Backbone as a chain_set.jsonl record, in Angstrom:
{"seq": "XXXXXXXXXXXXXXXXXXXXXXXXXXXXXXXXXXXXXXXXXXXXXXXXXXXXXXXXXXXXXXXXXXXXXXXXXXXXXXXXXXXXXXXXXXXXXXXXXXXXXXXXXXXXXXXXXXXXXXXXXXXXXXXXXXXXXXXXXXXXXXXXXXXXXXXXXXXXXXXXXXXXXXXXXXXXXXXXXXXXXXXXXXXXXX", "coords": {"N": [[-40.488, -84.334, -22.474], [-37.714, -82.185, -22.635], [-36.483, -80.952, -25.678], [-33.397, -81.211, -27.549], [-32.954, -78.861, -28.956], [-34.55, -77.011, -27.542], [-33.258, -77.084, -25.073], [-30.714, -76.104, -25.776], [-31.446, -73.51, -26.612], [-32.313, -72.447, -24.175], [-29.887, -72.485, -22.762], [-28.36, -70.734, -24.33], [-29.799, -68.453, -23.904], [-28.984, -67.735, -21.474], [-29.875, -69.1, -19.237], [-29.104, -70.437, -16.283], [-29.853, -72.804, -14.988], [-30.291, -74.46, -17.095], [-27.801, -75.322, -17.898], [-27.229, -77.112, -15.886], [-29.229, -78.985, -16.389], [-28.353, -79.932, -18.845], [-25.992, -81.227, -18.077], [-27.08, -83.205, -16.309], [-28.655, -84.61, -18.089], [-26.822, -85.844, -19.804], [-24.755, -87.0, -18.286], [-24.668, -89.728, -17.31], [-24.604, -91.11, -19.732], [-22.213, -90.094, -20.778], [-20.459, -91.118, -18.87], [-20.652, -93.868, -19.417], [-19.486, -93.931, -21.959], [-16.9, -93.049, -21.331], [-16.07, -95.167, -19.672], [-15.799, -97.187, -21.515], [-13.351, -96.669, -22.619], [-11.586, -96.253, -20.465], [-11.257, -98.243, -17.812], [-11.231, -97.689, -15.05], [-13.149, -96.156, -12.674], [-12.628, -93.811, -11.11], [-10.667, -92.506, -12.587], [-12.087, -92.082, -14.917], [-13.956, -90.272, -14.002], [-12.358, -87.984, -13.716], [-11.785, -87.506, -16.413], [-14.382, -86.999, -17.31], [-14.972, -84.67, -15.926], [-13.172, -82.865, -17.122], [-14.193, -83.082, -19.697], [-16.834, -82.047, -19.468], [-16.264, -79.447, -18.712], [-15.106, -78.55, -21.08], [-17.323, -78.921, -22.779], [-19.232, -77.149, -21.66], [-17.9, -74.708, -21.867], [-17.619, -74.473, -24.573], [-20.087, -74.561, -25.714], [-21.334, -72.413, -26.903], [-20.226, -72.284, -29.446], [-21.197, -74.508, -30.614], [-22.847, -76.086, -33.284], [-26.051, -76.651, -34.101], [-27.572, -79.442, -35.581], [-29.944, -80.782, -35.813], [-32.097, -83.047, -33.953], [-30.342, -85.095, -31.75], [-27.842, -84.352, -32.526], [-26.546, -82.864, -30.552], [-26.103, -84.769, -28.558], [-24.374, -86.463, -29.966], [-22.219, -84.733, -30.287], [-21.436, -84.334, -27.621], [-20.651, -86.954, -27.086], [-18.447, -87.211, -28.812], [-16.652, -85.348, -27.727], [-16.181, -86.457, -25.165], [-15.053, -88.932, -25.901], [-12.733, -88.028, -27.249], [-11.414, -86.703, -25.143], [-10.97, -88.866, -23.447], [-9.199, -90.411, -24.983], [-7.087, -88.566, -25.126], [-6.408, -88.526, -22.406], [-5.485, -91.165, -22.048], [-3.257, -91.097, -23.72], [-1.708, -89.087, -22.459], [-1.128, -90.331, -20.074], [0.38, -92.4, -20.835], [-0.719, -94.969, -21.57], [-0.691, -96.674, -23.665], [0.416, -99.687, -24.628], [2.387, -102.164, -26.184], [1.168, -105.299, -26.961], [2.143, -108.496, -27.289], [1.46, -111.263, -29.389], [-1.417, -113.142, -30.3], [-4.445, -114.413, -29.127], [-4.908, -117.887, -29.479], [-7.063, -119.996, -31.416], [-9.58, -118.818, -30.868], [-12.944, -118.582, -31.305], [-14.175, -116.17, -33.078], [-16.664, -115.434, -33.987], [-18.959, -114.577, -32.552], [-17.989, -112.211, -31.363], [-17.254, -110.873, -33.729], [-19.788, -110.574, -34.999], [-21.097, -108.901, -33.172], [-19.355, -106.668, -33.052], [-19.301, -105.756, -35.674], [-21.824, -105.085, -36.198], [-23.471, -106.932, -37.316], [-25.118, -108.359, -35.781], [-27.842, -107.263, -34.018], [-28.265, -107.438, -31.336], [-26.776, -107.809, -28.069], [-23.932, -109.986, -27.508], [-25.229, -113.197, -27.238], [-26.199, -114.299, -24.067], [-24.422, -112.748, -22.688], [-24.466, -110.236, -20.493], [-24.904, -106.629, -20.808], [-23.342, -105.071, -18.942], [-21.392, -106.872, -18.224], [-20.142, -107.304, -20.662], [-19.08, -104.759, -21.058], [-17.235, -104.736, -18.973], [-15.579, -106.761, -19.917], [-14.535, -105.593, -22.243], [-13.142, -103.593, -20.968], [-11.05, -105.043, -19.924], [-9.302, -105.402, -21.96], [-6.097, -104.562, -23.37], [-5.066, -101.131, -23.255], [-4.476, -99.895, -25.777], [-5.674, -101.65, -27.62], [-8.328, -101.55, -26.745], [-8.899, -98.846, -27.124], [-8.671, -98.445, -29.945], [-10.628, -100.269, -30.772], [-12.954, -99.096, -29.629], [-12.981, -96.576, -30.933], [-13.279, -97.368, -33.594], [-15.547, -99.142, -33.674], [-17.637, -98.082, -31.966], [-17.49, -95.282, -32.235], [-17.37, -95.008, -34.902], [-15.189, -94.339, -36.536], [-12.808, -94.328, -39.196], [-9.987, -96.461, -40.04], [-8.005, -94.847, -41.019], [-8.658, -92.324, -39.908], [-8.392, -92.967, -37.2], [-5.686, -93.611, -37.11], [-4.543, -91.107, -37.63], [-5.464, -89.677, -35.399], [-4.29, -91.064, -33.243], [-1.669, -91.008, -33.917], [-0.415, -93.115, -35.321], [0.291, -95.767, -37.699], [-1.967, -96.506, -40.377], [-2.231, -99.223, -40.938], [-1.407, -100.257, -38.518], [-3.512, -99.517, -36.852], [-5.565, -101.105, -37.958], [-4.484, -103.628, -37.422], [-4.395, -103.59, -34.602], [-7.129, -103.485, -34.081], [-7.945, -105.955, -35.14], [-6.555, -107.68, -33.402], [-7.753, -106.925, -31.002], [-10.375, -107.83, -31.418], [-9.921, -110.595, -31.552], [-8.904, -111.113, -28.975], [-11.058, -110.261, -27.398], [-12.991, -112.056, -28.282], [-11.952, -114.424, -27.251], [-12.163, -113.915, -24.504], [-14.943, -113.679, -24.26], [-15.709, -116.256, -25.037], [-14.55, -117.794, -22.963], [-16.041, -116.82, -20.799], [-18.654, -117.626, -21.524], [-18.311, -120.388, -21.476], [-17.743, -120.73, -18.736], [-20.205, -120.031, -17.717], [-21.712, -122.059, -18.612], [-22.965, -121.931, -21.048]], "CA": [[-39.069, -84.105, -22.253], [-37.14, -81.049, -23.333], [-35.685, -81.334, -26.842], [-32.053, -80.626, -27.568], [-33.072, -77.479, -29.426], [-35.059, -76.218, -26.418], [-32.192, -77.008, -24.085], [-29.702, -75.185, -26.31], [-31.994, -72.153, -26.569], [-32.282, -72.022, -22.773], [-28.489, -72.219, -22.431], [-27.935, -69.527, -25.055], [-30.514, -67.32, -23.305], [-28.363, -67.467, -20.18], [-30.544, -69.807, -18.139], [-28.084, -71.25, -15.604], [-30.403, -74.131, -14.692], [-30.199, -75.26, -18.325], [-26.487, -75.979, -17.876], [-27.384, -78.261, -14.984], [-30.043, -79.982, -17.107], [-27.461, -80.528, -19.851], [-25.145, -82.181, -17.358], [-27.897, -84.321, -15.824], [-29.152, -85.365, -19.239], [-25.776, -86.607, -20.49], [-23.698, -87.484, -17.393], [-24.592, -91.193, -17.323], [-24.187, -91.478, -21.081], [-20.789, -89.77, -20.865], [-19.747, -92.09, -18.024], [-20.593, -95.13, -20.171], [-18.479, -93.754, -23.016], [-15.594, -93.02, -20.673], [-15.728, -96.508, -19.178], [-15.369, -98.012, -22.642], [-11.938, -96.379, -22.85], [-10.805, -96.302, -19.225], [-12.108, -99.031, -16.91], [-11.185, -97.226, -13.665], [-14.163, -95.104, -12.509], [-12.054, -92.562, -10.605], [-9.992, -91.859, -13.702], [-13.128, -91.629, -15.84], [-14.542, -89.048, -13.424], [-11.471, -86.886, -14.095], [-12.017, -87.261, -17.835], [-15.701, -86.383, -17.45], [-14.887, -83.284, -15.455], [-12.541, -82.116, -18.214], [-15.114, -83.086, -20.835], [-17.942, -81.122, -19.253], [-15.72, -78.088, -18.765], [-14.99, -78.268, -22.513], [-18.686, -78.821, -23.316], [-19.893, -75.939, -21.167], [-17.22, -73.512, -22.367], [-17.68, -74.457, -26.035], [-21.475, -74.725, -26.161], [-21.673, -71.278, -27.764], [-19.763, -72.544, -30.809], [-21.843, -75.716, -31.122], [-23.789, -75.863, -34.373], [-27.136, -77.633, -34.012], [-27.912, -80.043, -36.879], [-31.093, -81.656, -35.625], [-32.144, -83.845, -32.725], [-29.292, -86.107, -31.681], [-26.518, -83.792, -32.814], [-25.923, -82.47, -29.285], [-25.632, -86.009, -27.938], [-23.208, -86.907, -30.74], [-21.144, -83.802, -29.974], [-20.991, -84.702, -26.269], [-19.957, -88.232, -27.235], [-17.153, -86.977, -29.46], [-15.781, -84.662, -26.77], [-15.789, -87.424, -24.138], [-14.127, -89.876, -26.54], [-11.452, -87.354, -27.48], [-10.772, -86.469, -23.842], [-10.504, -90.162, -22.946], [-7.996, -90.747, -25.753], [-6.038, -87.656, -24.643], [-6.009, -89.002, -21.076], [-4.67, -92.366, -22.227], [-1.97, -90.679, -24.283], [-0.962, -88.353, -21.432], [-0.708, -91.243, -19.02], [1.139, -93.449, -21.51], [-1.399, -96.239, -21.371], [-0.579, -97.507, -24.841], [1.5, -100.649, -24.558], [2.281, -103.198, -27.191], [0.931, -106.631, -26.43], [2.519, -109.431, -28.34], [0.699, -112.502, -29.451], [-2.861, -113.123, -30.469], [-4.969, -115.661, -28.593], [-5.149, -118.935, -30.465], [-8.288, -120.778, -31.451], [-10.771, -118.146, -30.356], [-13.993, -118.452, -32.304], [-14.567, -114.778, -32.922], [-17.928, -115.18, -34.665], [-19.81, -113.769, -31.679], [-17.393, -110.874, -31.281], [-17.374, -110.267, -35.054], [-21.169, -110.151, -35.22], [-21.394, -107.768, -32.306], [-18.519, -105.519, -33.365], [-19.549, -105.266, -37.025], [-23.225, -104.713, -36.311], [-24.24, -107.978, -37.973], [-26.109, -108.766, -34.805], [-28.327, -106.064, -33.342], [-28.286, -107.676, -29.897], [-25.516, -108.106, -27.414], [-23.647, -111.412, -27.637], [-26.214, -113.956, -26.461], [-25.709, -114.822, -22.803], [-23.471, -111.818, -22.076], [-25.138, -108.977, -20.134], [-24.152, -105.435, -21.226], [-22.328, -104.65, -17.973], [-20.305, -107.858, -18.292], [-19.417, -107.016, -21.897], [-18.299, -103.548, -20.791], [-16.098, -105.16, -18.148], [-14.684, -107.523, -20.794], [-13.827, -104.613, -23.069], [-12.221, -102.916, -20.057], [-9.887, -105.899, -19.658], [-8.39, -105.359, -23.101], [-5.044, -103.551, -23.241], [-5.578, -99.802, -23.589], [-4.417, -99.594, -27.207], [-6.704, -102.46, -28.265], [-9.621, -101.016, -26.316], [-9.082, -97.538, -27.735], [-8.946, -98.616, -31.369], [-11.929, -100.934, -30.874], [-13.987, -98.096, -29.344], [-13.019, -95.567, -31.985], [-13.752, -97.98, -34.839], [-16.88, -99.727, -33.563], [-18.642, -97.235, -31.326], [-17.436, -93.916, -32.729], [-17.499, -95.065, -36.356], [-14.068, -93.745, -37.236], [-12.067, -95.222, -40.088], [-8.618, -96.707, -39.581], [-7.227, -93.653, -41.385], [-8.929, -91.309, -38.881], [-7.802, -93.449, -35.951], [-4.232, -93.48, -37.254], [-4.211, -89.691, -37.469], [-5.748, -89.288, -34.017], [-3.361, -91.712, -32.312], [-0.321, -90.869, -34.46], [0.07, -94.446, -35.672], [0.02, -96.099, -39.092], [-3.292, -97.05, -40.647], [-2.131, -100.676, -40.807], [-1.314, -100.547, -37.085], [-4.882, -99.421, -36.345], [-6.278, -102.306, -38.393], [-3.916, -104.754, -36.69], [-4.857, -103.511, -33.21], [-8.539, -103.853, -34.085], [-7.982, -107.408, -35.335], [-6.115, -108.311, -32.15], [-8.789, -106.666, -29.988], [-11.479, -108.764, -31.688], [-9.485, -111.946, -31.167], [-8.812, -111.19, -27.524], [-12.42, -110.164, -26.875], [-13.657, -113.329, -28.583], [-11.457, -115.41, -26.286], [-12.751, -113.584, -23.205], [-16.371, -114.029, -24.34], [-15.794, -117.719, -25.062], [-14.276, -118.269, -21.597], [-17.196, -116.457, -19.969], [-19.781, -118.5, -21.89], [-17.991, -121.725, -20.955], [-17.918, -120.691, -17.284], [-21.64, -119.926, -17.44], [-22.351, -123.257, -19.14], [-23.802, -121.525, -22.2]], "C": [[-38.591, -82.962, -23.148], [-36.289, -81.541, -24.502], [-34.296, -80.714, -26.734], [-32.114, -79.159, -27.985], [-33.549, -76.571, -28.288], [-33.986, -76.027, -25.351], [-31.114, -76.026, -24.533], [-30.183, -73.735, -26.275], [-31.966, -71.608, -25.142], [-30.857, -71.675, -22.349], [-28.041, -70.909, -23.07], [-28.644, -68.271, -24.554], [-30.019, -67.03, -21.891], [-29.032, -68.131, -18.991], [-29.559, -70.779, -17.485], [-28.581, -72.657, -15.292], [-30.326, -75.048, -15.909], [-28.853, -75.973, -18.408], [-26.535, -77.221, -17.002], [-28.183, -79.368, -15.667], [-29.221, -80.687, -18.188], [-26.588, -81.591, -19.198], [-25.948, -83.413, -16.931], [-28.376, -85.211, -16.965], [-28.086, -86.302, -19.815], [-24.708, -87.2, -19.585], [-23.566, -89.006, -17.419], [-24.112, -91.713, -18.677], [-22.685, -91.245, -21.246], [-19.952, -90.744, -20.035], [-19.596, -93.419, -18.767], [-19.548, -95.048, -21.282], [-17.082, -93.786, -22.402], [-15.14, -94.385, -20.204], [-15.35, -97.464, -20.305], [-13.877, -97.84, -22.896], [-11.075, -96.632, -21.624], [-11.63, -97.038, -18.187], [-12.136, -98.564, -15.45], [-12.091, -96.006, -13.504], [-13.575, -93.775, -12.03], [-11.352, -91.79, -11.725], [-11.004, -91.33, -14.71], [-13.774, -90.354, -15.302], [-13.679, -87.82, -13.755], [-11.685, -86.499, -15.559], [-13.359, -86.557, -18.036], [-15.692, -84.937, -16.981], [-14.271, -82.408, -16.545], [-13.484, -81.996, -19.413], [-16.233, -82.074, -20.65], [-17.473, -79.676, -19.163], [-15.626, -77.663, -20.236], [-16.379, -78.06, -23.124], [-19.316, -77.484, -22.918], [-19.225, -74.663, -21.678], [-17.303, -73.388, -23.887], [-19.102, -74.492, -26.577], [-21.912, -73.586, -27.086], [-21.258, -71.48, -29.213], [-20.43, -73.776, -31.425], [-22.868, -75.349, -32.187], [-24.811, -76.998, -34.377], [-27.517, -78.11, -35.414], [-29.076, -81.006, -36.764], [-30.966, -82.484, -34.363], [-31.115, -84.968, -32.795], [-27.906, -85.533, -31.914], [-25.804, -83.331, -31.547], [-25.346, -83.691, -28.577], [-24.371, -86.522, -28.649], [-21.994, -86.031, -30.435], [-20.567, -84.099, -28.596], [-20.164, -85.987, -26.334], [-18.552, -88.038, -27.802], [-16.175, -86.31, -28.492], [-15.291, -85.641, -25.707], [-14.788, -88.429, -24.71], [-12.756, -89.253, -26.734], [-10.706, -87.106, -26.174], [-10.231, -87.778, -23.258], [-9.229, -90.592, -23.675], [-6.836, -89.858, -25.32], [-5.504, -88.129, -23.293], [-5.1, -90.224, -21.195], [-3.293, -92.015, -22.779], [-1.101, -89.991, -23.234], [-0.408, -89.274, -20.352], [-0.019, -92.485, -19.589], [0.559, -94.83, -21.267], [-1.324, -97.148, -22.591], [0.641, -98.393, -24.713], [1.293, -101.686, -25.647], [2.12, -104.546, -26.509], [1.234, -107.602, -27.553], [1.643, -110.675, -28.257], [-0.783, -112.273, -29.557], [-3.372, -114.431, -29.906], [-5.25, -116.655, -29.717], [-6.542, -119.505, -30.311], [-9.493, -120.113, -30.799], [-11.76, -118.032, -31.502], [-14.56, -117.049, -32.152], [-15.858, -114.434, -33.653], [-18.828, -114.278, -33.831], [-19.276, -112.35, -31.602], [-17.514, -110.161, -32.619], [-18.784, -109.739, -35.295], [-21.51, -108.921, -34.405], [-20.639, -106.519, -32.769], [-18.752, -104.968, -34.762], [-21.005, -104.895, -37.222], [-24.066, -105.756, -37.01], [-25.317, -108.514, -37.051], [-26.545, -107.527, -34.043], [-28.279, -106.218, -31.829], [-26.869, -107.862, -29.377], [-25.202, -109.581, -27.673], [-24.57, -112.194, -26.702], [-25.574, -114.549, -25.214], [-24.729, -113.908, -22.094], [-24.207, -110.508, -21.771], [-24.277, -107.771, -20.508], [-23.071, -105.003, -20.242], [-21.14, -105.605, -17.968], [-19.472, -107.61, -19.552], [-18.55, -105.767, -21.724], [-17.068, -103.883, -19.967], [-15.094, -105.94, -18.993], [-13.869, -106.582, -21.676], [-12.794, -103.878, -22.221], [-10.983, -103.729, -19.744], [-8.905, -105.932, -20.823], [-7.282, -104.342, -22.814], [-5.554, -102.209, -23.793], [-5.55, -99.511, -25.087], [-5.455, -100.4, -27.988], [-8.078, -101.85, -28.006], [-9.908, -99.681, -27.01], [-9.428, -97.654, -29.213], [-10.313, -99.267, -31.568], [-13.06, -99.92, -30.655], [-14.111, -97.068, -30.461], [-13.606, -96.13, -33.274], [-15.209, -98.408, -34.734], [-17.919, -98.719, -33.077], [-18.667, -95.809, -31.862], [-17.474, -93.851, -34.25], [-16.368, -94.421, -37.132], [-13.369, -94.779, -38.103], [-10.673, -95.451, -39.51], [-7.71, -95.523, -39.938], [-7.411, -92.561, -40.325], [-8.292, -91.692, -37.546], [-6.284, -93.268, -35.986], [-3.8, -92.029, -37.06], [-4.391, -89.253, -36.023], [-4.698, -89.811, -33.046], [-1.902, -91.612, -32.756], [0.332, -92.237, -34.657], [-0.207, -94.67, -37.157], [-1.386, -96.679, -39.215], [-3.289, -98.574, -40.485], [-2.022, -101.096, -39.342], [-2.693, -100.495, -36.455], [-5.663, -100.681, -36.707], [-5.792, -103.54, -37.633], [-4.382, -104.765, -35.232], [-6.328, -103.897, -33.102], [-8.699, -105.366, -34.226], [-7.611, -108.138, -34.045], [-7.139, -108.106, -31.033], [-9.964, -107.616, -30.17], [-11.121, -110.176, -31.24], [-9.461, -112.099, -29.648], [-10.202, -111.137, -26.889], [-13.187, -111.459, -27.126], [-13.236, -114.409, -27.592], [-12.077, -115.177, -24.908], [-14.226, -113.964, -23.175], [-16.543, -115.543, -24.291], [-15.559, -118.299, -23.67], [-15.456, -117.989, -20.678], [-18.373, -117.395, -20.249], [-19.554, -119.926, -21.395], [-18.191, -121.787, -19.439], [-19.388, -120.673, -16.897], [-22.403, -121.167, -17.918], [-23.28, -122.965, -20.313], [-23.183, -122.027, -23.479]], "O": [[-39.037, -82.82, -24.286], [-35.467, -82.442, -24.337], [-34.061, -79.811, -25.932], [-31.407, -78.318, -27.429], [-33.007, -75.482, -28.097], [-33.831, -74.937, -24.798], [-30.655, -75.205, -23.738], [-29.412, -72.834, -25.944], [-31.634, -70.443, -24.926], [-30.642, -70.682, -21.653], [-27.415, -70.075, -22.416], [-28.157, -67.158, -24.751], [-30.573, -66.178, -21.196], [-28.773, -67.753, -17.848], [-29.221, -71.813, -18.061], [-27.8, -73.607, -15.329], [-30.299, -76.271, -15.769], [-28.765, -77.089, -18.922], [-25.955, -78.254, -17.338], [-27.854, -80.547, -15.539], [-29.375, -81.887, -18.415], [-26.463, -82.708, -19.7], [-25.525, -84.543, -17.175], [-28.485, -86.428, -16.81], [-28.395, -87.409, -20.257], [-23.806, -87.866, -20.095], [-22.454, -89.521, -17.54], [-23.311, -92.645, -18.747], [-21.974, -92.091, -21.787], [-18.865, -91.146, -20.451], [-18.525, -94.024, -18.743], [-18.809, -96.006, -21.511], [-16.191, -94.473, -22.902], [-13.964, -94.729, -20.321], [-14.653, -98.451, -20.068], [-13.213, -98.775, -23.343], [-9.968, -97.16, -21.73], [-12.631, -96.495, -17.719], [-12.994, -99.009, -14.688], [-11.852, -94.959, -14.105], [-13.988, -92.717, -12.505], [-11.44, -90.564, -11.793], [-10.809, -90.262, -15.29], [-14.103, -89.453, -16.075], [-14.209, -86.746, -14.041], [-11.755, -85.318, -15.897], [-13.462, -85.628, -18.838], [-16.338, -84.08, -17.584], [-14.79, -81.335, -16.853], [-13.563, -80.95, -20.056], [-16.548, -81.322, -21.573], [-18.227, -78.766, -19.509], [-16.017, -76.552, -20.592], [-16.582, -77.125, -23.9], [-19.87, -76.779, -23.762], [-19.895, -73.654, -21.898], [-17.079, -72.306, -24.429], [-19.295, -74.455, -27.792], [-22.764, -73.78, -27.953], [-21.87, -70.911, -30.117], [-20.252, -74.056, -32.611], [-23.656, -74.42, -32.013], [-24.473, -78.155, -34.627], [-27.753, -77.306, -36.315], [-29.178, -81.952, -37.545], [-29.889, -82.611, -33.781], [-31.037, -85.696, -33.785], [-26.905, -86.148, -31.545], [-24.577, -83.401, -31.475], [-24.23, -83.646, -28.059], [-23.421, -86.961, -28.001], [-20.872, -86.53, -30.336], [-19.349, -84.114, -28.42], [-19.107, -86.087, -25.71], [-17.59, -88.636, -27.319], [-15.0, -86.673, -28.449], [-14.103, -85.653, -25.382], [-13.785, -88.74, -24.067], [-11.736, -89.869, -26.424], [-9.489, -87.284, -26.114], [-9.162, -87.795, -22.648], [-8.288, -91.08, -23.048], [-5.715, -90.343, -25.163], [-4.295, -88.132, -23.063], [-4.071, -90.309, -20.524], [-2.284, -92.574, -22.35], [0.093, -90.272, -23.126], [0.657, -89.017, -19.79], [0.139, -93.492, -18.899], [1.253, -95.742, -20.817], [-1.833, -98.268, -22.562], [1.772, -97.907, -24.691], [0.162, -102.036, -25.985], [2.863, -104.879, -25.586], [0.647, -107.53, -28.633], [1.165, -111.064, -27.191], [-1.332, -111.335, -28.981], [-2.786, -115.478, -30.18], [-5.769, -116.29, -30.772], [-7.123, -119.497, -29.226], [-10.342, -120.801, -30.231], [-11.453, -117.454, -32.544], [-15.321, -116.768, -31.226], [-16.122, -113.26, -33.915], [-19.397, -113.318, -34.351], [-20.032, -111.39, -31.759], [-17.84, -108.975, -32.657], [-18.964, -108.604, -35.738], [-22.15, -107.998, -34.908], [-21.221, -105.439, -32.865], [-18.427, -103.808, -35.016], [-21.387, -104.437, -38.299], [-25.244, -105.521, -37.28], [-26.319, -109.064, -37.509], [-25.711, -106.815, -33.483], [-28.254, -105.218, -31.111], [-25.915, -108.043, -30.133], [-26.1, -110.349, -28.019], [-24.674, -111.881, -25.516], [-24.542, -115.216, -25.289], [-24.248, -114.242, -21.011], [-24.535, -109.755, -22.689], [-23.051, -107.874, -20.526], [-21.985, -104.606, -20.664], [-20.006, -105.187, -17.733], [-18.245, -107.695, -19.515], [-17.413, -105.729, -22.193], [-15.98, -103.371, -20.232], [-13.886, -105.795, -18.806], [-12.66, -106.755, -21.835], [-11.7, -103.574, -22.696], [-9.963, -103.169, -19.34], [-7.792, -106.439, -20.681], [-7.506, -103.369, -22.095], [-6.384, -102.184, -24.702], [-6.503, -98.939, -25.617], [-6.055, -99.878, -28.927], [-8.877, -101.661, -28.923], [-11.037, -99.427, -27.431], [-10.378, -97.026, -29.679], [-11.072, -98.854, -32.445], [-14.021, -99.896, -31.423], [-15.217, -96.73, -30.883], [-14.35, -95.44, -33.97], [-16.019, -98.078, -35.601], [-18.957, -98.532, -33.712], [-19.728, -95.191, -31.941], [-17.596, -92.77, -34.825], [-16.562, -93.999, -38.272], [-13.345, -95.965, -37.774], [-10.234, -94.733, -38.612], [-6.75, -95.241, -39.221], [-6.438, -91.945, -39.893], [-7.725, -90.848, -36.852], [-5.678, -92.827, -35.01], [-2.799, -91.761, -36.395], [-3.551, -88.532, -35.485], [-4.266, -89.098, -32.141], [-1.004, -92.077, -32.054], [1.46, -92.482, -34.228], [-0.867, -93.852, -37.797], [-1.917, -97.266, -38.272], [-4.242, -99.144, -39.953], [-2.492, -102.17, -38.967], [-3.021, -101.331, -35.613], [-6.344, -101.257, -35.859], [-6.591, -104.393, -37.246], [-4.723, -105.818, -34.691], [-6.731, -104.559, -32.145], [-9.493, -105.982, -33.515], [-8.276, -109.095, -33.649], [-7.366, -109.001, -30.219], [-10.491, -108.15, -29.193], [-11.932, -110.865, -30.621], [-9.94, -113.096, -29.108], [-10.488, -111.881, -25.951], [-13.949, -111.905, -26.269], [-14.058, -115.209, -27.148], [-12.467, -116.126, -24.228], [-14.709, -114.509, -22.182], [-17.416, -116.053, -23.588], [-16.285, -119.196, -23.242], [-15.827, -118.837, -19.866], [-19.01, -117.895, -19.322], [-20.488, -120.592, -20.95], [-18.734, -122.76, -18.915], [-19.774, -121.233, -15.871], [-23.598, -121.304, -17.656], [-24.261, -123.675, -20.534], [-23.726, -121.795, -24.56]]}, "num_chains": 1, "name": "protein.A"}
């Protein structure tokens, strides 16, 4: 398989087919990232189109820092475009109340990395759908904190909210996700 460095060299040498290979290499990965933020596939496709336009027009300024850095850069662009899309379409709504009595141990372990595996009994596509059911502001903060590794300070700056609001939204997202996981496991008899 072609390394990121080889792919970048081909792109910088003007090989048009290399741009296509870049897209093919990261399109599914980018779709998965987009779906974490925006559960509607048609809307994610719009975000991906904008993301790949940005990627392809900015590739000349990309600074290679070793294998994996291109993938991380693509991930960051898609995440940022998804957050921009949510902001532009005013998808941030305040949801009052936190689910009661949700045992969030499973969600905590998964979201903090204490467990390397997915929550036991929950397939990855089902978990993605569960995350998609969270309100947009919960889902966005959860994705930025857990998957993108941003601090609450960085999230607050990105979303123009207070740091404490980011932490609160993350806490509420965990509680709500734990409740959804618990209901699913009960329905499955697990």
